[in-house]
Coordinates of C-alpha atoms in Angstrom, one line a residue:
Chain A
M11 CA -10.3 -80.4 -5.1
N12 CA -7.7 -77.6 -5.3
N13 CA -7.5 -75.0 -8.0
E14 CA -4.7 -77.1 -9.4
Q15 CA -6.8 -80.0 -11.2
I16 CA -9.1 -77.7 -13.0
I17 CA -8.3 -77.6 -16.6
L18 CA -11.3 -75.2 -17.9
K19 CA -12.5 -72.3 -15.8
T20 CA -14.7 -69.6 -17.2
R21 CA -16.9 -66.6 -15.1
G22 CA -19.1 -64.7 -17.3
L23 CA -17.7 -65.5 -20.9
T24 CA -19.7 -64.0 -23.1
K25 CA -19.8 -63.5 -26.7
R26 CA -21.7 -61.9 -29.3
F27 CA -21.6 -61.3 -32.9
G28 CA -23.4 -58.2 -34.1
G29 CA -26.9 -58.2 -31.9
L30 CA -26.4 -61.9 -31.5
D31 CA -25.1 -63.7 -28.1
A32 CA -23.8 -67.2 -29.3
L33 CA -22.5 -67.2 -25.6
N34 CA -24.1 -65.7 -22.4
D35 CA -22.2 -65.6 -19.4
I36 CA -21.0 -69.0 -18.7
N37 CA -19.7 -69.9 -15.8
L38 CA -17.9 -73.5 -16.0
D39 CA -15.2 -75.1 -13.4
I40 CA -13.5 -78.2 -15.4
Y41 CA -11.4 -81.0 -13.8
R42 CA -9.0 -82.5 -15.0
G43 CA -8.7 -86.6 -16.6
R44 CA -12.6 -86.4 -16.9
I45 CA -14.3 -86.8 -20.4
I46 CA -17.0 -84.7 -21.7
G47 CA -20.3 -83.9 -23.7
L48 CA -20.6 -80.5 -25.0
L49 CA -24.0 -81.3 -25.8
G50 CA -26.6 -79.2 -27.7
P51 CA -28.6 -78.2 -30.5
N52 CA -27.3 -76.4 -33.8
G53 CA -26.4 -72.6 -33.2
S54 CA -26.3 -73.3 -29.1
G55 CA -22.9 -72.0 -28.7
K56 CA -20.7 -75.3 -28.8
S57 CA -18.1 -74.6 -31.7
T58 CA -18.4 -70.9 -30.0
L59 CA -17.2 -71.9 -26.8
I60 CA -14.4 -74.4 -28.5
K61 CA -12.9 -71.6 -30.0
L62 CA -13.0 -69.7 -27.3
A63 CA -11.0 -72.4 -25.3
N64 CA -8.0 -72.5 -28.1
G65 CA -7.9 -68.7 -28.7
L66 CA -10.0 -68.6 -32.2
L67 CA -12.1 -66.0 -31.1
Q68 CA -11.8 -63.9 -28.0
P69 CA -14.4 -63.2 -25.6
T70 CA -16.7 -59.9 -26.2
S71 CA -16.3 -60.0 -22.1
G72 CA -16.0 -62.4 -19.5
S73 CA -12.6 -64.5 -18.5
I74 CA -11.6 -67.9 -20.2
E75 CA -8.5 -70.2 -18.8
I76 CA -6.9 -72.6 -19.7
A77 CA -4.7 -74.1 -16.3
G78 CA -4.8 -70.5 -15.3
Q79 CA -3.7 -68.5 -18.3
R80 CA -5.9 -67.0 -20.7
P81 CA -5.2 -68.2 -24.2
G82 CA -2.5 -67.6 -26.5
P83 CA 0.7 -69.3 -27.3
Y84 CA 1.2 -71.4 -23.9
T85 CA -2.4 -72.7 -23.8
K86 CA -2.1 -73.5 -27.4
S87 CA 0.9 -75.6 -26.6
I88 CA -1.3 -77.6 -24.1
V89 CA -4.4 -78.0 -26.2
S90 CA -5.5 -80.4 -28.8
Y91 CA -8.0 -79.7 -31.1
L92 CA -9.7 -81.3 -33.5
P93 CA -12.1 -79.2 -35.8
D94 CA -15.0 -80.6 -38.0
R95 CA -13.1 -80.0 -41.0
S96 CA -10.1 -80.6 -43.3
Y97 CA -7.0 -78.5 -41.5
F98 CA -3.7 -79.4 -43.9
D99 CA -2.8 -78.2 -47.2
D100 CA -4.0 -80.6 -49.9
W101 CA -0.6 -80.8 -51.2
M102 CA 1.3 -82.3 -48.3
K103 CA 2.2 -85.6 -47.4
V104 CA 0.9 -87.5 -44.1
S105 CA 4.9 -86.9 -43.2
D106 CA 4.6 -83.9 -43.6
C107 CA 1.7 -83.1 -41.8
L108 CA 3.6 -85.4 -38.3
K109 CA 6.8 -83.4 -39.4
L110 CA 4.9 -80.2 -38.6
F111 CA 3.1 -81.6 -35.5
A112 CA 6.8 -82.9 -34.1
D113 CA 8.4 -79.1 -35.1
F114 CA 5.8 -77.1 -32.9
Y115 CA 4.4 -79.6 -30.3
A116 CA 6.6 -80.7 -27.4
D117 CA 4.0 -83.3 -26.4
F118 CA 4.0 -84.7 -29.8
N119 CA 4.3 -88.8 -29.4
V120 CA 5.9 -89.5 -33.2
A121 CA 6.5 -93.1 -32.4
K122 CA 3.0 -93.5 -30.9
A123 CA 1.3 -91.9 -34.3
Y124 CA 3.2 -93.3 -36.6
E125 CA 2.2 -97.3 -34.8
M126 CA -1.6 -95.6 -35.1
L127 CA -1.2 -95.0 -38.9
K128 CA 0.3 -98.3 -39.4
L129 CA -2.8 -100.1 -37.7
L130 CA -5.0 -98.2 -39.7
D131 CA -3.5 -99.1 -43.2
I132 CA -2.7 -95.3 -44.0
D133 CA 0.7 -94.5 -46.0
E134 CA 2.7 -92.3 -44.9
K135 CA 3.7 -91.1 -48.5
K136 CA 0.5 -90.1 -49.6
M137 CA -0.3 -86.8 -50.0
F138 CA -3.4 -85.6 -48.1
R139 CA -5.5 -84.4 -51.4
T140 CA -5.6 -88.3 -52.1
L141 CA -7.3 -89.7 -49.4
S142 CA -10.7 -90.3 -48.9
K143 CA -12.7 -88.2 -46.4
G144 CA -12.8 -91.0 -43.6
T145 CA -9.2 -91.7 -43.7
K146 CA -8.4 -87.5 -43.9
E147 CA -10.3 -87.9 -40.2
K148 CA -8.5 -90.6 -39.4
V149 CA -5.1 -89.1 -39.8
Q150 CA -5.9 -85.5 -38.2
L151 CA -7.7 -87.5 -35.2
V152 CA -4.3 -89.8 -35.1
L153 CA -2.1 -86.6 -35.2
V154 CA -4.5 -84.6 -31.9
M155 CA -4.7 -87.8 -30.0
S156 CA -0.9 -88.6 -30.5
R157 CA -0.3 -85.7 -28.4
Q158 CA -0.2 -85.5 -24.4
A159 CA -2.2 -82.8 -23.9
S160 CA -3.9 -81.3 -21.2
L161 CA -7.2 -80.3 -22.7
Y162 CA -8.6 -82.3 -26.3
L163 CA -11.1 -80.5 -27.8
L164 CA -12.8 -82.6 -30.4
D165 CA -15.6 -80.8 -32.6
E166 CA -17.7 -83.3 -34.0
P167 CA -15.6 -86.0 -33.8
I168 CA -18.4 -88.9 -35.0
G169 CA -20.4 -87.2 -37.2
G170 CA -20.4 -88.7 -40.9
V171 CA -18.5 -91.4 -40.5
D172 CA -18.9 -95.2 -41.0
P173 CA -19.4 -97.4 -37.6
A174 CA -16.5 -99.0 -38.0
T175 CA -14.2 -95.8 -37.7
R176 CA -16.9 -94.5 -35.1
D177 CA -15.6 -97.3 -32.6
Y178 CA -12.0 -96.6 -33.6
I179 CA -12.1 -93.1 -32.5
L180 CA -14.3 -93.7 -29.4
S181 CA -11.6 -96.6 -28.2
T182 CA -8.6 -94.3 -29.3
I183 CA -10.1 -91.8 -26.9
I184 CA -10.3 -94.3 -23.9
N185 CA -7.2 -96.0 -24.8
N186 CA -5.4 -92.3 -24.8
Y187 CA -6.7 -91.4 -21.6
N188 CA -4.8 -90.2 -19.0
E189 CA -5.8 -88.3 -15.3
E190 CA -3.6 -85.3 -16.2
G191 CA -6.2 -84.7 -19.0
T192 CA -9.3 -83.6 -20.3
V193 CA -11.4 -84.6 -23.4
I194 CA -14.3 -82.3 -24.4
I195 CA -16.4 -83.9 -27.2
S196 CA -18.7 -81.1 -28.8
T197 CA -21.2 -83.4 -30.3
H198 CA -25.0 -84.1 -31.1
L199 CA -24.6 -88.2 -32.1
I200 CA -25.6 -88.8 -27.9
A201 CA -26.1 -92.5 -28.0
D202 CA -22.8 -92.9 -29.1
I203 CA -20.7 -91.4 -27.3
E204 CA -22.6 -92.1 -23.9
K205 CA -20.7 -95.1 -22.3
V206 CA -17.2 -93.1 -23.2
L207 CA -18.2 -90.0 -20.9
D208 CA -17.7 -88.9 -17.7
E209 CA -20.0 -85.9 -17.3
V210 CA -22.1 -83.8 -19.9
I211 CA -23.0 -80.6 -20.5
F212 CA -26.1 -79.5 -22.1
L213 CA -25.7 -75.8 -24.2
N214 CA -28.8 -74.1 -25.7
R215 CA -29.2 -70.7 -27.0
G216 CA -25.6 -69.5 -25.5
K217 CA -26.5 -70.9 -22.3
V218 CA -25.4 -73.7 -20.1
E219 CA -28.7 -75.8 -19.3
R220 CA -26.9 -78.1 -17.5
Y221 CA -23.6 -79.7 -16.2
M222 CA -23.2 -82.9 -14.5
S223 CA -22.1 -86.9 -14.4
V224 CA -23.5 -89.3 -16.5
D225 CA -24.0 -91.7 -13.4
D226 CA -25.8 -88.7 -11.5
M227 CA -28.3 -87.9 -14.4
R228 CA -28.8 -91.9 -15.3
E229 CA -29.7 -92.1 -11.5
T230 CA -31.7 -88.9 -11.3
T231 CA -33.9 -89.4 -14.6
G232 CA -33.9 -93.3 -15.0
Q233 CA -33.3 -92.4 -18.6
S234 CA -30.1 -92.3 -20.7
V235 CA -28.6 -89.0 -21.0
D236 CA -29.4 -89.2 -24.8
E237 CA -33.2 -89.8 -24.0
V238 CA -32.9 -86.7 -21.5
F239 CA -31.4 -84.5 -24.0
R240 CA -34.1 -85.1 -27.1
E241 CA -37.2 -84.8 -24.1
V242 CA -35.1 -81.3 -23.5
Y243 CA -34.6 -80.7 -26.8
R244 CA -37.7 -81.7 -28.5
C245 CA -38.7 -79.1 -31.2
Chain B
M19 CA -16.0 -106.9 -28.0
E20 CA -18.2 -104.2 -26.4
W21 CA -21.0 -104.7 -24.4
E22 CA -23.9 -103.5 -24.7
F23 CA -25.9 -101.6 -22.1
D24 CA -29.5 -100.1 -21.5
N25 CA -31.0 -96.7 -20.8
K26 CA -32.1 -97.1 -17.4
S27 CA -29.2 -97.2 -15.0
P28 CA -25.6 -96.3 -14.6
I29 CA -23.1 -97.5 -16.7
Y30 CA -21.0 -99.0 -14.0
L31 CA -23.8 -100.5 -11.7
Q32 CA -24.1 -102.6 -15.4
I33 CA -21.2 -103.6 -15.5
V34 CA -20.8 -104.4 -11.9
E35 CA -23.8 -106.7 -13.0
R36 CA -22.4 -108.3 -15.7
M37 CA -19.3 -109.5 -13.7
E38 CA -21.2 -110.6 -11.0
Y39 CA -22.5 -113.2 -13.5
L40 CA -19.0 -113.8 -15.2
I41 CA -17.9 -114.4 -11.8
V42 CA -20.6 -117.0 -10.7
A43 CA -20.7 -118.3 -14.4
G44 CA -17.0 -119.4 -13.7
V45 CA -15.8 -117.5 -16.8
Y46 CA -13.8 -115.2 -14.7
A47 CA -11.8 -117.7 -12.7
P48 CA -11.6 -117.4 -9.0
G49 CA -8.3 -115.8 -7.8
S50 CA -7.6 -114.8 -11.4
S51 CA -6.2 -111.1 -11.6
L52 CA -7.8 -108.5 -13.8
P53 CA -6.7 -106.7 -16.8
S54 CA -5.8 -103.0 -16.1
V55 CA -8.3 -100.3 -15.9
R56 CA -7.6 -98.9 -18.7
D57 CA -7.1 -102.1 -20.8
L58 CA -10.8 -103.4 -19.3
S59 CA -12.5 -99.9 -20.4
V60 CA -11.5 -100.2 -24.1
E61 CA -12.2 -103.8 -24.0
V62 CA -15.8 -103.4 -22.8
G63 CA -15.6 -99.5 -24.8
V64 CA -16.7 -97.3 -21.8
N65 CA -14.8 -94.7 -19.8
P66 CA -12.0 -95.6 -17.5
N67 CA -13.5 -93.6 -14.5
T68 CA -16.4 -95.7 -14.9
M69 CA -14.7 -99.0 -15.1
Q70 CA -12.8 -97.5 -12.1
R71 CA -16.2 -97.1 -10.2
A72 CA -17.4 -100.6 -11.2
L73 CA -14.6 -102.1 -10.0
A74 CA -14.6 -100.4 -6.9
T75 CA -17.6 -101.7 -6.2
L76 CA -17.1 -105.3 -6.9
E77 CA -13.8 -104.5 -4.3
T78 CA -17.0 -103.1 -1.8
L79 CA -19.0 -106.1 -2.5
G80 CA -15.9 -108.7 -1.7
L81 CA -15.7 -110.0 -4.9
A82 CA -12.7 -108.5 -5.6
M83 CA -9.3 -107.5 -4.1
S84 CA -6.6 -104.3 -4.5
N85 CA -3.1 -106.1 -4.6
R86 CA -0.1 -103.5 -4.7
T87 CA 1.9 -105.3 -6.5
S88 CA -0.3 -107.2 -9.1
G89 CA -3.0 -104.6 -9.4
R90 CA -6.4 -106.2 -8.7
V91 CA -7.5 -110.0 -8.4
L92 CA -11.1 -111.7 -8.2
T93 CA -11.6 -113.4 -4.7
D94 CA -11.1 -116.9 -4.6
N95 CA -13.3 -117.5 -1.7
M96 CA -15.9 -120.1 -2.5
E97 CA -18.2 -118.9 0.0
T98 CA -18.6 -115.6 -1.4
I99 CA -19.1 -116.5 -4.8
S100 CA -22.0 -119.3 -3.9
A101 CA -23.5 -116.6 -1.6
L102 CA -23.6 -114.7 -4.8
R103 CA -24.3 -117.8 -7.0
K104 CA -27.5 -118.1 -5.0
K105 CA -28.8 -114.3 -4.5
L106 CA -28.7 -113.8 -7.7
A107 CA -30.5 -117.1 -8.4
S108 CA -32.9 -115.8 -5.7
D109 CA -33.2 -112.5 -8.0
N110 CA -34.3 -114.3 -11.0
I111 CA -36.7 -116.8 -9.8
A112 CA -38.2 -113.8 -7.8
V113 CA -38.7 -112.3 -11.3
F114 CA -39.8 -115.5 -12.8
L115 CA -41.9 -116.3 -10.4
S116 CA -43.7 -112.4 -10.6
K117 CA -44.1 -113.6 -14.3
M118 CA -45.7 -116.5 -14.0
H119 CA -48.0 -115.0 -11.4
E120 CA -49.1 -112.2 -13.8
L121 CA -49.7 -114.9 -16.5
G122 CA -52.5 -116.5 -14.3
L123 CA -50.7 -119.8 -13.4
S124 CA -50.7 -121.7 -10.1
E125 CA -48.3 -122.8 -8.0
Q126 CA -48.7 -126.8 -8.9
E127 CA -48.6 -125.1 -12.4
V128 CA -45.8 -123.2 -12.4
R129 CA -43.8 -126.4 -10.4
A130 CA -44.9 -128.8 -13.1
L131 CA -44.5 -126.5 -16.0
V132 CA -40.6 -126.2 -14.8
Q133 CA -40.2 -130.0 -14.4
E134 CA -41.6 -130.4 -17.9
E135 CA -38.9 -128.1 -19.5
V136 CA -35.7 -129.7 -17.4
N137 CA -36.7 -133.3 -18.8
R138 CA -37.2 -132.0 -22.6
Q139 CA -33.5 -130.0 -21.9
K140 CA -32.3 -133.7 -20.5
L141 CA -33.4 -135.1 -23.6
E142 CA -31.8 -132.4 -26.0
H143 CA -28.7 -132.9 -24.1
T144 CA -28.7 -136.2 -24.0
G145 CA -28.9 -136.8 -27.7
G146 CA -32.9 -136.8 -28.4
G147 CA -34.2 -138.7 -30.8
I148 CA -35.5 -142.1 -30.9
R149 CA -34.3 -143.3 -27.3
Chain C
M1 CA 9.8 -71.4 -33.4
L2 CA 9.9 -68.7 -36.0
G3 CA 12.5 -70.7 -38.1
R4 CA 10.5 -73.5 -37.9
L5 CA 7.9 -71.2 -39.0
I6 CA 9.7 -70.1 -42.0
K7 CA 10.9 -73.1 -43.1
H8 CA 7.5 -74.5 -43.1
E9 CA 6.3 -71.4 -45.3
L10 CA 8.8 -72.1 -47.7
K11 CA 8.5 -75.8 -48.4
S12 CA 4.8 -74.6 -48.4
T13 CA 4.9 -72.7 -51.0
S14 CA 7.4 -74.6 -52.8
R15 CA 5.9 -76.3 -55.5
L16 CA 5.6 -74.5 -58.3
F17 CA 8.8 -72.4 -58.0
L18 CA 10.8 -75.5 -58.4
I19 CA 9.3 -76.1 -61.8
L20 CA 9.3 -72.5 -63.2
Y21 CA 13.0 -71.8 -62.1
P22 CA 14.7 -74.8 -63.5
A23 CA 12.6 -74.3 -66.7
L24 CA 13.6 -70.8 -67.3
L25 CA 17.4 -71.8 -66.5
V26 CA 17.2 -74.5 -68.7
I27 CA 15.2 -72.4 -71.8
A28 CA 18.0 -69.6 -71.1
L29 CA 20.7 -72.4 -71.4
F30 CA 19.0 -73.6 -74.9
M31 CA 18.7 -70.5 -76.2
T32 CA 22.6 -69.5 -75.5
F33 CA 23.7 -72.7 -76.9
V34 CA 21.5 -74.1 -79.1
N35 CA 20.3 -71.6 -81.3
P36 CA 24.0 -71.0 -82.6
F37 CA 23.7 -74.2 -84.0
F38 CA 20.6 -73.7 -85.5
E39 CA 22.0 -70.7 -87.4
N40 CA 24.7 -72.6 -88.7
L41 CA 22.4 -74.8 -90.1
S42 CA 20.2 -71.9 -91.6
D43 CA 24.0 -70.6 -93.3
S44 CA 24.1 -74.4 -94.9
Y45 CA 21.1 -75.3 -95.3
A46 CA 17.7 -73.9 -97.5
A47 CA 15.3 -75.6 -94.9
G48 CA 17.3 -74.6 -92.0
T49 CA 16.3 -71.3 -91.7
A50 CA 12.7 -72.4 -91.6
I51 CA 13.5 -74.4 -88.4
Y52 CA 16.4 -71.8 -87.0
S53 CA 13.4 -69.7 -86.8
F54 CA 10.3 -71.8 -85.6
V55 CA 13.1 -72.8 -83.2
T56 CA 14.2 -69.7 -81.9
G57 CA 10.7 -68.2 -82.1
M58 CA 9.6 -70.6 -80.0
M59 CA 12.3 -70.4 -77.5
G60 CA 11.5 -67.0 -77.3
F61 CA 8.4 -67.1 -76.6
L62 CA 8.5 -69.8 -73.7
Y63 CA 10.9 -67.6 -72.0
G64 CA 8.9 -64.9 -72.1
L65 CA 6.2 -66.3 -70.6
L66 CA 8.4 -68.0 -68.5
I67 CA 9.5 -64.6 -66.9
V68 CA 6.0 -63.4 -67.0
A69 CA 4.9 -66.7 -65.1
I70 CA 7.3 -66.3 -62.6
V71 CA 6.4 -62.6 -62.0
V72 CA 3.1 -63.1 -61.5
I73 CA 3.4 -66.1 -59.7
T74 CA 5.2 -64.7 -57.1
M75 CA 3.4 -62.2 -56.3
I76 CA 0.0 -64.7 -56.7
T77 CA 2.0 -67.3 -54.0
I78 CA 2.3 -64.6 -51.1
I79 CA -1.0 -63.4 -51.4
M80 CA -2.5 -66.6 -52.0
R81 CA -0.8 -68.2 -49.2
F82 CA -1.8 -65.6 -46.1
Y83 CA -5.3 -66.1 -47.4
K84 CA -5.8 -69.8 -47.2
N85 CA -3.2 -70.1 -44.6
V86 CA -5.0 -67.5 -42.1
L87 CA -8.4 -67.1 -43.4
G88 CA -9.3 -70.7 -44.7
D89 CA -9.4 -73.8 -43.5
E90 CA -5.8 -74.4 -42.7
G91 CA -6.2 -71.1 -40.0
Y92 CA -7.7 -73.7 -37.6
L93 CA -4.6 -75.4 -37.7
M94 CA -1.9 -72.5 -38.3
M95 CA -3.9 -70.0 -35.9
T96 CA -3.8 -72.9 -33.1
L97 CA 0.1 -73.5 -33.6
P98 CA 1.6 -72.5 -29.8
V99 CA 3.4 -69.3 -31.6
T100 CA 2.2 -65.1 -31.4
E101 CA 0.6 -63.8 -34.2
D102 CA 3.5 -61.6 -34.6
A103 CA 5.7 -64.6 -35.4
H104 CA 2.9 -65.4 -38.4
I105 CA 3.2 -62.0 -40.0
V106 CA 6.7 -61.9 -40.0
A107 CA 7.1 -65.4 -40.9
K108 CA 5.4 -65.1 -44.0
L109 CA 7.0 -61.5 -44.8
I110 CA 10.2 -63.6 -44.6
A111 CA 9.4 -66.0 -46.9
A112 CA 7.8 -63.5 -49.1
L113 CA 10.9 -61.4 -49.1
I114 CA 12.6 -64.7 -50.2
W115 CA 10.9 -65.7 -52.8
S116 CA 10.9 -62.4 -54.9
I117 CA 14.3 -62.3 -54.6
A118 CA 14.9 -65.8 -55.4
S119 CA 12.6 -64.7 -58.8
S120 CA 14.5 -61.8 -59.3
I121 CA 17.9 -63.6 -59.1
V122 CA 17.0 -67.0 -61.8
I123 CA 15.5 -64.1 -64.2
L124 CA 18.4 -62.2 -63.8
I125 CA 21.0 -65.2 -64.0
S126 CA 18.6 -66.5 -67.0
I127 CA 19.4 -62.8 -69.0
L128 CA 23.1 -63.2 -67.9
F129 CA 23.2 -66.6 -69.7
L130 CA 21.4 -64.9 -72.8
I131 CA 23.3 -61.8 -73.4
S132 CA 26.8 -63.2 -71.8
S133 CA 27.8 -64.0 -75.6
S134 CA 27.6 -60.3 -76.3
F135 CA 28.7 -59.7 -72.8
D136 CA 31.0 -57.1 -72.5
L137 CA 33.3 -57.3 -68.8
S138 CA 33.7 -53.6 -69.6
I139 CA 30.5 -52.5 -68.5
F140 CA 31.5 -53.4 -64.9
R141 CA 34.2 -51.1 -64.9
Q142 CA 32.5 -48.2 -67.1
M143 CA 29.7 -48.6 -63.3
R144 CA 33.0 -48.7 -61.0
E145 CA 34.3 -45.7 -63.0
A146 CA 30.6 -43.7 -62.5
L147 CA 30.7 -44.6 -59.2
V148 CA 34.1 -43.0 -58.4
E149 CA 33.2 -39.8 -60.3
A150 CA 30.5 -39.9 -58.1
S151 CA 31.6 -39.5 -55.1
Q152 CA 34.9 -37.0 -56.0
A153 CA 31.6 -34.9 -56.9
G154 CA 30.8 -35.1 -53.2
V155 CA 27.9 -37.7 -53.3
N156 CA 27.8 -39.9 -50.5
V157 CA 27.5 -43.1 -52.4
P158 CA 27.3 -45.7 -49.8
F159 CA 24.5 -43.6 -48.3
E160 CA 22.6 -43.1 -51.5
L161 CA 23.2 -46.9 -52.0
F162 CA 21.7 -47.7 -49.2
L163 CA 18.9 -45.4 -49.3
V164 CA 17.5 -46.5 -53.0
F165 CA 18.1 -50.2 -51.7
A166 CA 16.3 -49.3 -48.3
F167 CA 13.6 -47.4 -50.8
I168 CA 13.1 -50.7 -52.4
L169 CA 13.3 -52.7 -49.6
F170 CA 10.3 -51.0 -47.3
G171 CA 8.3 -50.4 -50.5
F172 CA 8.1 -54.2 -51.0
I173 CA 7.2 -54.9 -47.0
S174 CA 4.5 -52.1 -47.4
N175 CA 2.9 -53.1 -50.7
V176 CA 2.9 -56.6 -48.8
L177 CA 1.7 -55.7 -45.4
I178 CA -0.9 -53.7 -46.7
F179 CA -2.5 -56.6 -48.9
Y180 CA -2.3 -58.4 -45.1
T181 CA -4.1 -56.4 -43.7
A182 CA -6.5 -55.8 -46.4
M183 CA -7.2 -59.5 -45.9
A184 CA -7.0 -59.5 -42.1
I185 CA -9.5 -56.4 -41.5
G186 CA -11.7 -58.4 -44.9
P187 CA -13.8 -61.1 -43.5
N188 CA -15.0 -58.2 -40.7
L189 CA -16.3 -55.8 -43.4
T190 CA -18.9 -58.6 -44.9
K191 CA -20.2 -61.7 -45.2
N192 CA -18.0 -62.7 -47.9
R193 CA -14.4 -62.6 -47.1
L194 CA -13.2 -62.2 -50.5
L195 CA -15.1 -59.7 -51.4
G196 CA -14.5 -57.9 -48.2
S197 CA -10.9 -58.1 -48.5
F198 CA -10.8 -56.3 -51.9
L199 CA -12.8 -53.7 -50.2
A200 CA -10.3 -52.9 -47.7
Y201 CA -7.5 -52.8 -50.2
I202 CA -9.5 -50.2 -51.9
I203 CA -10.0 -48.6 -49.2
I204 CA -6.8 -48.6 -47.8
Y205 CA -5.2 -47.9 -51.0
I206 CA -7.2 -44.7 -51.4
V207 CA -6.1 -43.6 -47.8
T208 CA -1.9 -44.4 -48.0
Q209 CA -2.2 -42.2 -51.5
I210 CA -4.2 -39.8 -50.3
L211 CA -1.8 -39.3 -47.0
S212 CA 1.4 -40.1 -49.4
T213 CA 0.3 -37.1 -51.6
I214 CA -0.2 -34.7 -48.8
G215 CA 3.2 -35.7 -47.7
V216 CA 5.2 -35.3 -51.1
V217 CA 3.4 -31.9 -51.5
I218 CA 4.7 -30.8 -47.5
W219 CA 7.7 -31.6 -48.5
Y220 CA 7.5 -29.9 -51.5
L221 CA 6.5 -26.7 -50.3
A222 CA 8.8 -26.6 -47.7
G223 CA 11.5 -27.6 -49.6
S224 CA 11.4 -26.1 -53.3
V225 CA 11.6 -22.8 -51.7
E226 CA 15.1 -23.1 -50.0
G227 CA 15.7 -25.3 -53.1
V228 CA 15.0 -22.6 -55.3
M229 CA 17.5 -20.6 -53.0
V230 CA 20.8 -22.2 -53.3
A231 CA 20.1 -23.4 -56.8
I232 CA 20.1 -19.1 -57.6
N233 CA 23.3 -19.3 -55.4
N234 CA 25.3 -21.8 -57.3
S235 CA 23.7 -21.7 -60.5
Y236 CA 27.6 -21.1 -61.6
D237 CA 28.7 -23.7 -59.8
A238 CA 29.1 -27.2 -61.6
Y239 CA 29.4 -29.4 -58.5
S240 CA 27.2 -27.5 -56.4
S241 CA 23.8 -27.9 -58.5
V242 CA 25.2 -31.6 -58.6
T243 CA 24.8 -31.4 -55.3
S244 CA 21.8 -29.9 -55.0
G245 CA 19.4 -31.8 -57.1
L246 CA 20.9 -34.7 -55.2
T247 CA 19.5 -33.1 -52.3
M248 CA 16.3 -32.7 -53.8
M249 CA 16.6 -36.5 -54.8
N250 CA 17.1 -37.4 -51.2
G251 CA 14.8 -35.4 -49.8
V252 CA 12.5 -37.6 -52.2
L253 CA 13.4 -40.5 -51.5
I254 CA 14.0 -40.2 -47.5
T255 CA 10.4 -38.3 -47.5
S256 CA 9.4 -41.5 -49.1
L257 CA 11.2 -44.1 -47.1
V258 CA 9.9 -42.6 -43.8
T259 CA 6.1 -42.8 -45.1
M260 CA 6.4 -46.7 -46.0
L261 CA 8.3 -46.8 -42.9
I262 CA 4.9 -45.3 -41.2
C263 CA 3.0 -47.0 -43.4
C264 CA 5.0 -50.7 -42.7
A265 CA 4.2 -49.7 -38.9
A266 CA 1.1 -49.3 -38.9
A267 CA -0.6 -52.2 -41.5
Y268 CA 1.3 -54.5 -39.2
L269 CA 0.1 -53.1 -35.8
I270 CA -3.2 -53.5 -37.5
T271 CA -2.7 -56.7 -39.2
R272 CA -1.8 -58.2 -35.9
Y273 CA -4.5 -56.8 -34.1
F274 CA -6.9 -58.5 -36.9
L275 CA -5.5 -61.5 -36.4
K276 CA -5.7 -61.5 -32.3
H277 CA -9.3 -59.7 -31.7
K278 CA -10.7 -60.4 -34.7
L279 CA -9.9 -63.5 -36.2
N280 CA -13.6 -64.7 -37.8
L281 CA -12.6 -68.3 -38.7
S282 CA -15.7 -69.7 -41.2

């Protein structure tokens, strides 16, 4: 496959905090059109890798490139990021949030976002602070997935939501799939999302321990990814 | 309704198996056209690439055809479907027989038990109760 | 992009101002037009006096309170906006927008300027309402005459006005930028962001005070010798003493201006560096 199809590339990527290596010499070639699980125990460096990819952190050494460019305004325009927290000002209305995305992201599909909100029965005139935690997460997910991005970074999208919401999130991810875009889902709840994933990356203590397709893992181990993960990272 | 999968084998293979059943059972009518990969993957609840791989496998097995204009269609070749039906039945029978063997039943006992169950189900089906 | 950022900034920070501005103007109007009414009341009825005192007292109190509120809230809004929007959870949204760090800083700075100017204008208008009855248009004429006299005396009035204006503007900008710099550096000093920001601010304040004192001393030493000489030579010339006094004042203004510009540049560059390379959202 040619290099045009590599959406995320890291070479010797290292990030140090104080005396600790959150990420150590990471080398990855991630292709477009995949749904990838970024799996690892707490403190393994998952969040750090995601923040490096969306430009919130700078590498200590090594490089990271999105569509061949270092993180900056251009890559931010093709990366759609869903953090594990509420990131809108409480006093904003849902419609304000949509306007913000429409203003700054050329690939934002307003009609699609409105449609999804309607399906979820979310009133766009409501202020963010009046929404329940689950609804806030849904709004943020709708906004992130209504963008036609090259790289989606979802940090713990299904942690702490009820099963119905979780199914909705996974179904939205599948529905939104396109061959030009890659979705990276960072999570520790593997069993729930395994059937949605193409590939998985096992991250531990700042190092990539495994990177393979789900099919390969099942074929070679006769176990699900979840089972393999539990075995490998048993306390 | 999303499908359930076990943890043993790749999901695309499990999809193929399930669909083979549905074809043989006639739930998917012969010659009917399949929904798009995207729609199917949403319905089943799996990664679109996985679904694509499963459908490609069905094509390899001759159970589906790719039509340039109208997407994928299931085979309407009744011979192919009969052959598949036979194969699936044989696989099930093989499993059944080995289980019976484990239980320590002889060939005659197995036949007798099978006939008993067939009769019992026939009765149930035609109304049961007092005849 | 910058325009959209500024629009977003103003929209997100407008909540309190949209309440306080009208409130102040209403009170001012009330005091201007309604108080005389009560005054008449007090002249006609004995009980009127009590009502008059109470109402005017209340209005006066509210007026003062609102002015303080507007001044304080303008300052707090400017600081809190940067803190929450860049270092808080909102940072996850803001710092992943496809805009440069420069755009972020400039947009917030411009919004800060706009609100400060708006607050000043609103307060000014309210004062004008209040003094409108005893207002004498002659004051403007007197001001104009003074300026004409000054330019006849050799004072370059436009230049002086420009200096004063620049002094105020860049004084404001450097104050705001120093807050931004402190907040950008803060999280890197201590685990507690707030504490770190305070610490950074104090350090920066001390450093700038030291530097500007040194600057003033140097200028003073350099200029005072010359100033004394000039004064001796021109001590009997009225106009010259004005201009030499002015030269001294200009010197101070210009030196301060230069210092502030350097300060602004340094603060801006440091802030940008820290936002780009040392951003550390929780």
